[in-house]
C-alpha cells in the first residue's frame, strides 16, 4: 500500500462486547471523510458509516471481522483488514475511587470503588491492584468476582504509621481474567490518585503522632514528629532511649519502636526535641484483659449476690484506660457495671437478688482499650448461701446443766432452712460442736439451748451458720461469749 | 497613709510574717520533693526546658525592691490562688489518668495543695490585719477559665512548669515576708504596709 493507506489498525475492548478500533493514515488526511465498513461473516450484510475520526466503536466479533477503510477523495486509499479475536486487546476501563476515608485513631484508610460489573454479560474474576504512596510505595492486590451488576467494593488498609505523619495517596487499577476471551489481556490504567493529607501539610500541624495511643505489649510502633519547615530536630526519644530517625518529608521525621514493652503507670513519653522546644506524646502499652478465672457467686443475705474472680495478668493500664468489668445476667437482661480498683487484689461485683429468680446466668464482661474477654457462670443462688457472721451472741438463760444462747443474722432467710453450729469449749472438756437446724427468717434473731452441761463450770460459746439444704459454705465464726453454769441444787 | 501601727498590730504582723515564712519554707521543701517524684513518675527529663505555661504566675519580678508591702501581699495572694486552681486541676488529671495507681504522688500533690490553700489564707490574714479588702474572692471563686484540653504530654509538661514555678514563688514569698517583717529605720516598728519603700 502506499503511504496514504490506512494502517496499524488496532482494536481494544473494555467490556468484551464493544471494541474501539483506531488506525494510522497520512497526516494530510487527518480530518477528511472516511468510509468505514465491517462485516462479521458472509451471512450478515456489511455495515458502513462515515467518520472524520480515525477511531470507531464496533462490536467484538465471536470469530473474526472484516473491515474496509476507504478515505474519500483519494481512489487508492482503500484498505481491507481481517481482525480475529486474538488480535483484540482486552483492557478493563480505568476504575474510579468513590471515596477514601481515614480513621486516624486506628491509622486505617477505607477505600470504596465501583467494580463496574454491569458492563460484562457474565461473572468474571477480577484482580485489583491498589497502590498506596507515601515516602515509599506499597502495593496490594485485592480479588473480587464481577456479577453483571455494579457493586461498590470496600477495602480497609491499616497503615504501619499514623495517617497524620505524612500524606497518603491511593490509586487503583484492574485486571479481568476473562478466560473465554482469547485476545491479549492487560491491566487497566491507574485511576486518578486520591489523597489523605498528612499534618505535615497543615500550617501549625506540629506535634508527635499518634497522640496518646493505647497499644498492646509487643507491638511495633511508628511515631512521627511533625514540625515547621525551618525547625531543626535534635532527636526523638521513646522513654529514655534515643532512636534513629527516618525523614518522611521536609516537615516530618519518624522513629520505629519494635516489640514495645509494658509502660509505667503514667505512660511512656515519646519526645521530639526541637531546637526551640519540645513536642511529645504519651503511649500506654499494656495487655488485653485475661479471661477471668474462678468466677464464683454467692449471697450472704438474699439481697445481694457477690461475685468474685481472679483477674489474671494485670493489664498495666490505669485511670481512664483501666480494665472495666460488667456483670450481665441473661435471664433478666439486667446489666451491672462493677466498681473494681485496678490496684486492689480483690475483684468483687455486687448484683441484686431478683424477685422470684433462683437461677442466674451470669456473663462477666471485661474490657480495656486493648481488648476484651468474658467469663460465664450459671448458678442457683439457693445453693450458694453463705450467711453473714452471726452477731450479738448472748446468753439468755442459764441453770446448772443448760444454757440458752441467742444471736442475730443480718439477712433475709425467710423460706431458707439454716444450719447453725455452736462450738462449746470449757477448761476441762474437749471442744464440742453442736448442730441445730432452724427455719430462716427475715433479719431475725435465733436461739438454741445447750443441755447436759456440768454445773458450776465456765463455758465459751461461738456460733456459725450455713444453709441447711444444699450446704455451700459456713459463715465466719461469731465473736465468743463466756458463761458459767450455776451450782447444782443441794 | 495608714495610721501609725499600734504596738500590738505590729507584733501581730511580725508573728504572722514569721509564721508565714515558716509555712513558705516548709512548702518549698515539700514542693521540691514533689517535683522530684513527679519528674520520675511522669518519665520526664529533669532538665527539660518548659516554655512559660499559660495561667502560671511568674515569680520573677522586676524592681522587687521598690514594691510596697501591699503590692507584695496582693501579688503573693493572686499567685497562690492561681496555684490552688492549677494544683486542683493537676490532682483531677492525676486521678483521671492514674486512678489509684501510684496513690503516693496523688497524696503528695494533695498535701501541697493544702499548704498552698493555707498559705493563701495566711496572706489574707495579713491583708485583713491592715484592713485591706481581700481582692475579688468571688470573681476568683470559679478560678481562671478552664485551659484548653491539653494532650497528655502537654499536661505533664504543664505540671512540671507549675511545680517549678511554685517552688520559686515559695522562695520569693519568704523574701517578701522578711521584707514586711523588717522594722522601719525611723520608728523601729514594723512599717504599715503602705510605708514600705
XYZ file of C-alpha atoms in Angstrom:
687
model
C 0.000 0.000 0.000
C 1.113 3.499 -0.369
C 1.886 5.916 2.426
C -1.645 7.293 2.427
C -3.293 3.895 3.064
C -4.904 3.317 6.485
C -2.557 1.094 8.527
C -1.777 -0.217 12.014
C -5.427 -0.933 12.728
C -5.653 -1.712 16.471
C -8.757 -2.717 18.421
C -9.201 -2.634 22.188
C -12.230 -3.770 24.145
C -13.096 -2.625 27.687
C -16.196 -4.738 28.100
C -15.838 -7.755 25.762
C -18.777 -6.765 23.587
C -17.780 -3.430 22.064
C -14.294 -2.556 20.842
C -12.630 0.686 19.908
C -10.605 0.481 16.698
C -8.015 3.089 15.722
C -5.690 3.329 12.728
C -2.980 5.454 11.206
C -3.048 7.198 7.840
C -1.325 10.101 6.149
C -1.184 13.236 8.236
C -2.725 15.193 5.312
C -5.936 13.278 5.512
C -6.291 13.672 9.280
C -9.835 15.160 9.196
C -11.025 14.108 5.751
C -14.172 11.976 5.461
C -13.580 8.190 5.725
C -15.972 5.365 4.743
C -15.724 2.592 7.377
C -17.395 -0.765 6.634
C -17.306 -4.038 8.521
C -18.861 -7.434 8.297
C -18.523 -10.248 10.837
C -19.169 -13.112 8.377
C -20.642 -13.854 4.952
C -24.203 -14.167 6.170
C -24.712 -10.704 7.637
C -24.842 -7.600 5.397
C -21.906 -5.174 5.568
C -22.343 -2.237 7.921
C -20.927 1.061 6.699
C -20.703 4.569 8.099
C -18.734 7.718 7.523
C -16.361 9.214 10.076
C -13.849 12.019 10.276
C -12.059 10.427 13.212
C -9.560 7.588 12.945
C -11.427 5.666 15.651
C -14.688 3.838 15.612
C -16.548 1.649 18.108
C -17.851 -1.625 16.676
C -18.987 -4.944 18.219
C -16.432 -7.528 19.341
C -16.833 -10.486 16.905
C -17.339 -14.042 18.084
C -14.814 -15.193 15.431
C -13.370 -12.622 13.043
C -14.420 -9.407 11.416
C -13.541 -7.918 8.008
C -13.014 -4.166 7.972
C -12.758 -1.927 4.910
C -11.500 1.624 5.347
C -11.752 3.998 2.346
C -10.537 7.582 2.659
C -12.828 9.555 0.336
C -11.198 11.933 -2.135
C -8.272 9.575 -2.991
C -9.090 6.468 -5.032
C -6.116 4.474 -3.801
C -6.689 4.835 -0.005
C -8.844 1.785 0.477
C -7.626 -0.970 2.760
C -9.186 -4.174 3.988
C -8.323 -5.795 7.341
C -9.410 -9.140 8.842
C -9.408 -8.988 12.653
C -9.554 -12.142 14.718
C -10.473 -12.142 18.437
C -6.875 -12.936 19.271
C -5.899 -9.630 17.692
C -8.176 -7.662 20.022
C -6.799 -6.459 23.375
C -8.993 -6.598 26.437
C -8.165 -3.755 28.829
C -10.763 -3.050 31.551
C -11.983 0.522 31.897
C -9.988 2.680 34.332
C -11.564 2.310 37.783
C -12.567 5.406 39.738
C -12.253 5.775 43.514
C -15.624 6.667 45.024
C -14.238 7.558 48.439
C -11.071 7.362 50.539
C -11.803 7.855 54.236
C -9.183 7.997 57.015
C -9.713 6.687 60.536
C -6.887 8.385 62.401
C -7.167 6.557 65.738
C -6.588 3.241 64.005
C -4.412 4.631 61.168
C -6.766 2.935 58.726
C -7.818 4.012 55.251
C -11.131 2.861 53.849
C -11.306 2.758 50.063
C -14.556 2.444 48.111
C -14.892 1.986 44.348
C -17.351 0.531 41.888
C -16.389 -2.674 40.144
C -18.332 -1.605 37.019
C -19.519 -5.206 36.721
C -22.658 -4.279 34.781
C -20.703 -3.798 31.543
C -19.990 -7.531 31.415
C -22.557 -10.070 30.441
C -21.337 -12.795 32.796
C -19.403 -13.294 36.025
C -15.670 -12.830 35.830
C -12.762 -12.916 38.227
C -11.209 -9.534 38.771
C -7.882 -8.519 40.289
C -7.441 -5.087 41.735
C -4.034 -3.633 42.326
C -4.042 -0.861 44.916
C -1.053 1.355 45.335
C -0.520 3.377 48.489
C 2.065 6.068 48.035
C 3.944 7.756 50.883
C 7.627 8.092 51.161
C 7.761 4.648 49.569
C 5.042 2.877 47.604
C 3.101 -0.068 48.942
C 1.186 -2.290 46.505
C -1.596 -4.652 47.447
C -3.725 -6.975 45.289
C -7.400 -7.497 46.001
C -9.625 -10.116 44.388
C -13.311 -9.868 43.629
C -15.954 -11.503 41.420
C -17.886 -9.422 38.928
C -21.575 -10.268 38.858
C -23.067 -8.325 35.925
C -24.055 -5.634 38.419
C -22.240 -2.564 39.622
C -21.073 -3.473 43.113
C -19.387 -0.942 45.394
C -16.334 -2.622 46.806
C -14.916 -1.554 50.169
C -11.438 -2.264 51.398
C -9.539 -1.286 54.575
C -5.863 -0.825 54.856
C -4.105 -0.159 58.175
C -1.002 1.876 57.812
C 2.092 0.999 59.810
C 2.367 4.667 60.645
C -0.158 7.212 61.802
C -2.006 8.817 58.897
C -1.111 12.191 60.364
C 2.605 11.601 59.723
C 2.564 12.318 56.024
C 0.159 12.419 53.119
C -1.127 9.092 51.832
C -2.037 8.752 48.138
C -4.079 5.837 46.817
C -4.743 4.722 43.252
C -6.170 1.542 41.779
C -6.183 -0.430 38.551
C -7.919 -3.573 37.375
C -7.201 -6.783 35.510
C -10.032 -9.084 34.456
C -9.266 -12.710 33.906
C -11.753 -13.355 31.053
C -10.671 -16.909 30.271
C -13.106 -17.209 27.326
C -11.537 -14.213 25.594
C -8.614 -15.360 23.514
C -7.084 -11.968 22.754
C -4.306 -10.413 24.842
C -5.486 -9.111 28.221
C -3.846 -6.245 30.163
C -4.190 -4.081 33.267
C -6.389 -1.025 33.042
C -4.807 2.397 33.510
C -4.310 3.610 37.074
C -7.177 5.582 38.475
C -6.548 9.204 39.401
C -4.895 9.227 42.863
C -6.885 10.182 45.956
C -5.005 11.799 48.839
C -5.346 11.965 52.619
C -3.247 14.957 53.655
C -0.796 14.492 56.499
C -0.348 17.012 59.305
C 2.920 17.924 57.610
C 0.864 19.749 55.010
C -1.038 21.808 57.601
C 0.269 25.128 58.888
C 0.661 24.692 62.646
C 0.137 20.956 62.380
C 3.170 20.259 64.578
C 3.156 17.504 67.120
C 4.047 13.902 67.777
C 1.708 11.249 66.379
C -0.076 9.085 67.258
C -1.229 11.225 70.128
C -1.613 9.411 73.425
C -2.339 5.944 71.933
C -3.022 2.752 73.873
C -1.333 -0.291 72.304
C -0.680 -3.920 73.105
C 2.622 -5.114 74.550
C 4.840 -6.443 71.768
C 3.524 -4.002 69.155
C 5.857 -2.449 66.639
C 5.159 1.269 66.693
C 5.950 4.169 64.397
C 5.938 7.658 65.873
C 6.479 10.764 63.832
C 7.313 14.309 64.736
C 5.692 16.899 62.518
C 7.445 20.233 62.772
C 7.750 23.503 60.932
C 9.803 23.597 57.737
C 12.686 25.561 59.217
C 12.730 23.810 62.588
C 15.666 21.515 63.209
C 15.033 18.294 65.100
C 17.649 17.441 67.707
C 16.410 13.937 68.447
C 13.421 11.737 69.170
C 13.295 9.578 72.265
C 10.970 6.775 73.314
C 11.114 6.589 77.095
C 14.737 7.260 77.895
C 16.147 5.838 74.646
C 17.010 7.818 71.548
C 16.049 6.309 68.167
C 17.353 6.748 64.643
C 15.028 8.996 62.675
C 13.723 8.471 59.141
C 12.709 11.542 57.183
C 9.204 11.236 55.714
C 9.016 14.740 54.303
C 10.558 18.138 54.841
C 8.302 18.560 57.880
C 8.088 15.030 59.209
C 10.530 12.607 60.800
C 9.700 9.197 62.207
C 11.118 6.571 64.540
C 10.280 2.899 64.682
C 9.988 1.143 68.050
C 9.860 -2.648 67.923
C 8.282 -5.024 70.396
C 7.098 -2.325 72.813
C 7.189 -3.360 76.465
C 4.608 -2.505 79.111
C 4.700 1.189 80.073
C 4.765 2.523 83.602
C 1.622 3.905 85.243
C 1.908 7.376 83.684
C 2.713 6.012 80.220
C 5.887 6.149 78.148
C 6.816 9.574 76.817
C 7.719 9.932 73.147
C 9.580 13.219 72.994
C 10.670 15.169 69.935
C 13.323 17.707 70.853
C 13.370 20.670 68.523
C 15.906 23.447 68.743
C 13.328 25.745 70.318
C 11.016 23.449 72.232
C 9.540 20.034 72.864
C 6.725 18.131 71.247
C 5.541 14.896 72.743
C 3.021 12.120 73.055
C 2.373 9.591 75.787
C 1.893 5.955 74.793
C 0.273 3.429 77.109
C 1.476 -0.115 76.421
C -0.483 -2.814 78.195
C -2.211 -6.152 77.904
C -5.680 -7.059 76.799
C -7.656 -8.406 79.737
C -7.184 -12.084 80.625
C -10.215 -14.350 80.830
C -11.355 -14.037 84.448
C -10.665 -17.234 86.391
C -12.563 -18.902 89.291
C -15.708 -16.849 88.800
C -17.856 -17.591 91.844
C -21.064 -16.036 93.117
C -22.825 -16.344 96.465
C -25.261 -14.462 98.615
C -24.923 -13.710 102.307
C -28.328 -12.184 102.817
C -30.544 -12.999 99.838
C -30.466 -9.319 98.929
C -27.135 -9.012 97.169
C -25.229 -11.589 95.140
C -21.482 -11.099 95.443
C -19.385 -12.409 92.571
C -15.636 -12.756 92.871
C -12.981 -13.804 90.388
C -9.264 -13.875 89.714
C -8.416 -11.229 87.092
C -5.302 -12.899 85.745
C -2.367 -10.873 84.468
C -2.593 -7.165 85.307
C -3.249 -5.066 82.196
C -0.719 -2.382 83.107
C -3.346 0.237 82.293
C -4.722 2.652 84.886
C -7.142 5.503 85.356
C -9.447 6.076 82.407
C -7.720 3.289 80.474
C -8.133 0.715 83.230
C -9.798 -2.628 82.721
C -13.511 -2.350 83.360
C -15.879 -5.111 84.405
C -19.604 -5.518 83.982
C -21.922 -8.289 85.081
C -24.737 -9.215 82.710
C -27.495 -11.613 83.723
C -29.020 -13.248 80.691
C -32.396 -14.322 82.131
C -33.366 -10.898 83.415
C -31.304 -8.945 80.899
C -30.007 -6.824 83.745
C -26.535 -5.368 83.433
C -24.448 -4.009 86.279
C -21.112 -2.201 85.949
C -18.655 -3.169 88.616
C -16.546 -0.741 90.662
C -13.222 -2.568 90.697
C -9.994 -0.853 91.702
C -7.128 -1.744 89.404
C -4.660 -1.892 92.254
C -6.652 -3.913 94.763
C -6.255 -7.689 94.803
C -9.954 -8.474 95.409
C -12.188 -8.366 92.400
C -15.790 -8.274 93.589
C -19.029 -7.260 91.946
C -22.455 -6.960 93.536
C -25.657 -7.953 91.737
C -29.134 -7.584 93.269
C -31.118 -10.719 94.117
C -34.139 -10.515 91.808
C -37.654 -11.281 92.929
C -38.744 -14.822 92.123
C -35.482 -15.694 90.407
C -33.392 -18.587 91.720
C -31.135 -19.303 88.769
C -28.775 -16.678 87.464
C -26.966 -16.932 84.136
C -24.068 -14.538 84.552
C -21.644 -13.213 81.971
C -18.758 -11.259 83.441
C -17.625 -8.891 80.673
C -14.103 -7.469 80.820
C -12.678 -4.777 78.556
C -9.952 -2.222 78.246
C -8.792 -0.149 75.274
C -6.696 -3.068 74.015
C -9.183 -5.883 74.096
C -11.951 -7.694 75.890
C -12.816 -11.080 77.285
C -15.535 -12.689 79.347
C -16.377 -15.484 81.699
C -19.744 -17.022 82.391
C -21.392 -18.824 85.256
C -24.834 -20.331 85.726
C -25.753 -20.561 89.415
C -28.753 -21.474 91.573
C -28.421 -18.876 94.252
C -30.208 -21.022 96.848
C -27.240 -23.342 96.600
C -24.763 -20.535 97.127
C -25.765 -19.190 100.520
C -23.049 -18.139 102.913
C -24.743 -16.201 105.722
C -23.082 -13.160 107.267
C -21.241 -13.653 110.543
C -23.772 -14.180 113.348
C -23.862 -11.094 115.570
C -24.734 -10.206 119.195
C -24.303 -13.734 120.522
C -25.672 -13.535 124.063
C -26.704 -15.861 126.851
C -30.415 -15.601 127.566
C -30.948 -18.428 130.064
C -28.826 -20.419 132.432
C -29.098 -23.130 135.038
C -26.741 -25.762 136.392
C -26.904 -28.041 133.315
C -28.081 -25.904 130.425
C -27.516 -22.542 128.815
C -29.679 -20.750 126.225
C -27.993 -18.717 123.520
C -29.340 -16.066 121.167
C -27.795 -14.409 118.129
C -28.753 -12.228 115.180
C -28.075 -12.779 111.470
C -28.299 -9.834 109.075
C -30.145 -11.174 106.060
C -33.438 -12.238 104.568
C -33.609 -16.007 105.047
C -37.372 -16.496 105.031
C -38.007 -19.767 103.188
C -34.475 -20.996 103.780
C -33.601 -23.505 106.427
C -30.419 -22.591 108.335
C -27.924 -24.995 109.833
C -26.059 -23.410 112.744
C -23.116 -24.934 114.536
C -22.338 -23.984 118.131
C -18.844 -24.565 119.420
C -18.745 -25.376 123.147
C -15.468 -25.346 124.975
C -14.561 -25.396 128.602
C -11.466 -25.833 130.687
C -11.919 -29.479 131.421
C -13.569 -30.943 128.392
C -12.845 -31.266 124.770
C -14.175 -28.675 122.295
C -17.593 -29.906 121.125
C -19.692 -28.896 118.122
C -23.459 -28.840 118.418
C -25.544 -28.523 115.220
C -29.040 -27.067 115.172
C -31.323 -26.710 112.147
C -33.518 -23.611 112.307
C -36.114 -22.173 109.888
C -34.680 -18.931 108.485
C -36.446 -15.634 108.909
C -36.009 -12.026 107.790
C -33.394 -10.051 109.739
C -34.072 -12.120 112.772
C -32.574 -13.444 115.979
C -32.212 -17.173 116.567
C -31.917 -19.217 119.762
C -30.517 -22.586 120.794
C -30.417 -24.466 124.065
C -27.188 -26.187 125.215
C -28.031 -29.078 127.563
C -26.106 -31.711 129.503
C -23.638 -29.213 130.805
C -21.654 -29.536 134.018
C -22.715 -27.415 136.977
C -20.527 -24.582 138.160
C -18.443 -24.738 135.003
C -17.226 -21.877 132.787
C -18.048 -22.415 129.162
C -17.115 -20.477 125.963
C -19.501 -20.474 123.022
C -19.407 -19.223 119.485
C -21.676 -19.913 116.506
C -21.553 -20.057 112.734
C -24.326 -20.800 110.242
C -24.902 -22.035 106.714
C -27.793 -23.125 104.539
C -29.223 -26.414 105.763
C -30.424 -27.548 102.328
C -27.595 -27.501 99.732
C -24.726 -26.660 102.063
C -22.292 -24.248 100.428
C -20.024 -22.551 102.936
C -20.066 -21.742 106.645
C -20.305 -18.138 107.734
C -17.373 -16.896 109.769
C -17.481 -17.691 113.462
C -19.284 -15.189 115.646
C -17.499 -13.479 118.483
C -17.274 -15.764 121.506
C -19.355 -15.478 124.686
C -18.484 -16.917 128.082
C -20.873 -18.193 130.742
C -20.587 -20.262 133.938
C -23.365 -22.708 134.788
C -24.882 -22.279 138.172
C -24.084 -24.619 141.012
C -26.041 -27.836 141.257
C -29.046 -27.562 143.631
C -28.287 -29.125 147.074
C -1.413 56.505 104.507
C -2.394 54.114 107.289
C -2.298 55.382 110.874
C 0.947 54.593 112.673
C 0.886 50.988 113.900
C -0.115 50.203 117.409
C 2.467 48.002 119.087
C 0.004 45.090 119.237
C -0.736 45.302 115.490
C 2.980 45.414 114.768
C 3.550 42.405 116.996
C 0.652 40.578 115.355
C 2.069 41.337 111.902
C 5.541 40.203 112.839
C 4.043 36.999 114.234
C 2.033 36.424 111.052
C 5.087 37.176 108.928
C 7.339 34.776 110.780
C 4.702 32.043 110.714
C 4.238 32.768 107.011
C 7.972 32.452 106.460
C 7.978 29.050 108.129
C 4.926 27.953 106.119
C 6.565 29.062 102.874
C 9.829 27.353 103.767
C 8.087 24.073 104.511
C 6.012 24.396 101.370
C 9.121 24.937 99.271
C 10.791 21.820 100.687
C 7.675 19.740 100.022
C 7.291 21.154 96.521
C 10.876 20.244 95.694
C 10.332 16.682 96.956
C 7.106 16.528 94.973
C 8.908 17.840 91.902
C 11.476 15.032 92.081
C 8.764 12.403 92.499
C 6.692 13.981 89.703
C 9.590 14.023 87.226
C 10.353 10.395 87.911
C 6.752 9.206 87.944
C 5.892 11.051 84.737
C 9.017 9.794 82.984
C 10.200 13.316 82.293
C 13.695 14.659 81.823
C 14.506 16.757 84.876
C 16.460 19.179 82.704
C 13.662 19.585 80.165
C 13.081 23.233 79.367
C 9.437 24.099 79.658
C 8.054 27.161 77.929
C 6.075 29.579 80.079
C 2.835 27.825 80.887
C -0.339 29.800 80.376
C -2.004 30.738 83.646
C 1.058 30.098 85.812
C 2.131 33.301 87.624
C 5.853 34.057 87.241
C 7.813 34.522 90.442
C 10.456 36.665 88.801
C 9.621 40.378 89.156
C 11.415 43.498 88.086
C 12.361 46.147 90.660
C 11.438 43.810 93.506
C 12.992 46.243 95.932
C 10.596 49.024 95.007
C 7.426 47.078 95.729
C 5.206 48.279 98.559
C 4.098 45.860 101.212
C 0.577 45.828 99.850
C 1.802 45.034 96.351
C 3.835 42.152 97.732
C 0.884 40.679 99.584
C -1.571 41.196 96.740
C 0.777 39.628 94.180
C 1.510 36.732 96.510
C -2.205 36.179 97.152
C -3.083 36.254 93.444
C -0.269 33.797 92.719
C -1.236 31.275 95.383
C -4.887 31.417 94.353
C -3.788 30.616 90.822
C -1.611 27.766 92.104
C -4.553 26.465 94.143
C -6.612 26.150 90.955
C -3.711 24.709 88.951
C -2.858 22.107 91.599
C -6.517 21.142 91.952
C -6.621 20.567 88.212
C -3.399 18.545 88.327
C -4.927 16.398 91.063
C -8.049 15.846 88.967
C -5.977 14.889 85.940
C -3.862 12.610 88.115
C -6.963 10.722 89.273
C -8.296 10.577 85.731
C -5.061 9.253 84.266
C -3.816 7.018 87.047
C -6.829 6.141 89.132
C -5.434 4.530 92.251
C -2.115 3.563 90.758
C 0.712 5.471 92.381
C -1.537 6.995 95.054
C 1.615 8.283 96.743
C 2.055 11.039 94.205
C -1.615 11.933 94.492
C -1.287 12.244 98.263
C 1.831 14.387 97.980
C 0.080 16.627 95.461
C -2.956 16.941 97.739
C -0.691 17.801 100.669
C 0.974 20.627 98.741
C -2.437 21.859 97.616
C -3.477 22.054 101.258
C -0.371 24.049 102.113
C -0.975 26.435 99.218
C -4.549 26.973 100.390
C -3.374 27.534 103.935
C -0.722 29.990 102.795
C -3.287 31.902 100.695
C -5.484 32.152 103.792
C -2.478 33.336 105.772
C -1.864 36.120 103.261
C -5.495 37.127 103.548
C -4.992 37.332 107.329
C -2.107 39.726 106.784
C -4.186 41.840 104.425
C -7.109 41.869 106.883
C -4.728 42.953 109.617
C -4.023 46.035 107.561
C -7.791 46.444 106.997
C -7.049 45.865 103.334
C -10.010 44.473 101.381
C -9.417 40.942 100.185
C -9.406 41.141 96.398
C -12.230 39.634 94.393
C -12.703 36.363 96.229
C -15.997 35.977 94.356
C -14.575 36.655 90.897
C -11.892 34.178 91.573
C -14.293 31.683 93.078
C -14.602 29.908 89.768
C -10.860 30.460 89.250
C -9.274 31.100 85.853
C -11.225 29.950 82.779
C -10.504 26.244 82.174
C -7.458 25.981 79.910
C -7.839 24.311 76.502
C -7.783 20.491 76.599
C -4.099 19.604 76.514
C -2.561 16.387 75.251
C -1.173 14.105 77.936
C 2.409 15.134 77.234
C 1.430 18.805 77.395
C -0.319 18.091 80.709
C 2.868 16.500 82.029
C 4.960 19.491 80.925
C 2.460 21.936 82.397
C 2.609 20.077 85.715
C 6.378 20.362 85.627
C 6.121 24.079 84.896
C 3.587 24.622 87.690
C 5.689 22.870 90.334
C 8.914 24.581 89.275
C 7.285 27.996 89.414
C 5.609 27.230 92.757
C 8.991 26.378 94.231
C 10.282 29.747 93.018
C 7.262 31.520 94.458
C 7.780 29.919 97.856
C 11.294 31.335 97.820
C 10.041 34.767 96.819
C 7.331 34.676 99.491
C 9.955 34.073 102.170
C 11.869 37.137 100.943
C 8.665 39.195 100.657
C 7.579 38.336 104.198
C 11.033 39.045 105.561
C 10.793 42.391 103.862
C 7.407 43.029 105.506
C 8.656 41.955 108.903
C 11.618 44.358 108.817
C 11.223 47.249 111.316
C 11.283 50.614 109.514
C 14.501 52.526 110.247
C 12.686 55.628 111.705
C 10.283 54.172 114.203
C 11.871 50.890 114.913
C 8.431 49.405 114.431
C 7.469 47.226 111.546
C 6.072 49.621 108.980
C 2.376 49.767 107.984
C 2.054 48.111 104.642
C 1.900 51.411 102.776
C 5.088 52.917 104.066
C 7.293 50.152 102.887
C 9.796 51.644 100.434
